Amino acid sequence: MKSILNKHKNRDAWFLDDYSINPYYGCSFNCIYCYTKGSKYGEHMTKSLSAKINAPTVLEKQLKRRARKGEYGVIALSTSTEPYMQIEEKLNLTRSLLKIILRYRFPVHILTKSKLVLRDMDILKKIDENARLPKDLEQKLDHRVIISFSISTLDEKLAKILEPRAPKPTERLETMKKFKEEGFLTGICFIPVLPFLSDSEEDLDEMVKTAAEYGADFCLIGALTLFGSGPRDCKTLYYQFLEEYYPELVPRYKKLYGNFWAPSNHYQKRLEEISRKLCEKYGIKSKII
């Protein structure tokens, strides 16, 4: 592997990352709705889990070069796989990468479903204290570390079906609360919310209310995407899930998505409006900045 640091053409408007790093190929959490299973980002993913063992050596070279040029930016860990899945407990690959990120003073955004991120709180505190933000974010962001926890539903039985090896939603909320208590900028990504399963105004109200009660600084709320058409793509797997557990919803999904990978524009605008209103109601940001 010659590169581990992915530079974006433009900063991500939601997650604020200029770069992304994925220490692993594949993901043992095995979420049925995972967009990488059918999108262009998953084209080169292996069928089984594998680790990019030489990632620290490669990242050292890449960040040294970027730092020398003053090309500082927020690094997201991870965008197409979980950085704190079970194997990380043994390999410490994500932790090794964070040590290098600390050395070269880059800010980070951790995107996770895992409690294991607590293990690295010591390094993340040092990054939060010492990293250099890009100049255009210096007046907008008070932190150098952002930690987001992904939740698609508060219904633990439904979550167990859709996210079979991920920690329970309540465990993610408890983990977020611990980071908040330590002074971190942290929030919940209700991404994806699930049409007709976790996207009603009542569901969303409970989700945002719960996030606020656990101390979230922000809530990002986004729609389910269904990429691909192959036998193991997320669209196929998700429709198999519907056929088994909620067959009555299949016609409604087909009407909502048609032949596209995202729900209708009307649905997305509604979701955005409800999300903004609920975040205002509970005194929480609907964006990071």
Phi, psi and omega in degrees: 000126184261342181216140176237338183265115180263120179266127179275149175296320178225149178299139178293127185293330181273309189264351176068013182274139174263336180226161172219151178225133175236103185291342185233157166258134181079176181206128182282348176291332170056046178292129185299322186274003187305121186296334184292341181291343180228352184270175179295336181288343181258006185301325185255011179284141178283159180289330179250164181288136174214155183250145178271080191300327181270013181303317180300318179297317180292316181296322178306312181294317184290317180288327177300317180292316180294319180295321179300327180271357181072025183270061182282145179193164180287130178257125177268133174233111352241171182246342180231006174200167181278123181283347183235040175288178189302321184294336179297330179301328181269317188274332182057032183289314177298320179297319178298321179292321178296325178297322178288320177299320176298316182301322183260007167063043175264140175285158183224155169235113179271125178244115190208163168245004195255147173285340185299339179302336177301329179304327187260017180301326181298314179291319181297326176297319180291322176296317181298329181275332192242346185290160180251122177280152170299149189304323183286352177255352186301324181269353184254339187232127181268354184234157177254356176230132173240135180233119182243140178245128184270131178219134179256339179199150175272350178286107187291331176292317178293319179299323181296326178287316186278332183231066195302331183242012178271154174300158180296151177307321179295327178292324177293319179296319178296321179294316177301317181301321179295321177292320178299318180296337178268006173093011181279157169276116188212153182198186183245136171256101173278072185222114001265147164280152191253118181309129176069004179238322179217024185241007177291162180298325178294316178299312183294323177300314180295323181293313180292319177302314180297316178301317179296319180296330179272002172096015181298140174278332184210159171230124172255127184237123183221156185280158175290132172251144183232093183269153167086174179214004180281173185294338180243012179284159185296326180298314179296314182295321181292320178292329174295319175300314179298316181300324182280319188253329184221060183301332180293343181270346184304311179300324180292323177294317181296324177290321182289321185262330185058229178260012184261165182272346180239156177291171185301157178299323179299316179298315183293322178294320177299315180298317180297316181295316179296318181299314180297317180297316182290322178296321175296319181301319185258011174066042182228149181285143176267357173221165180292318175227000000 
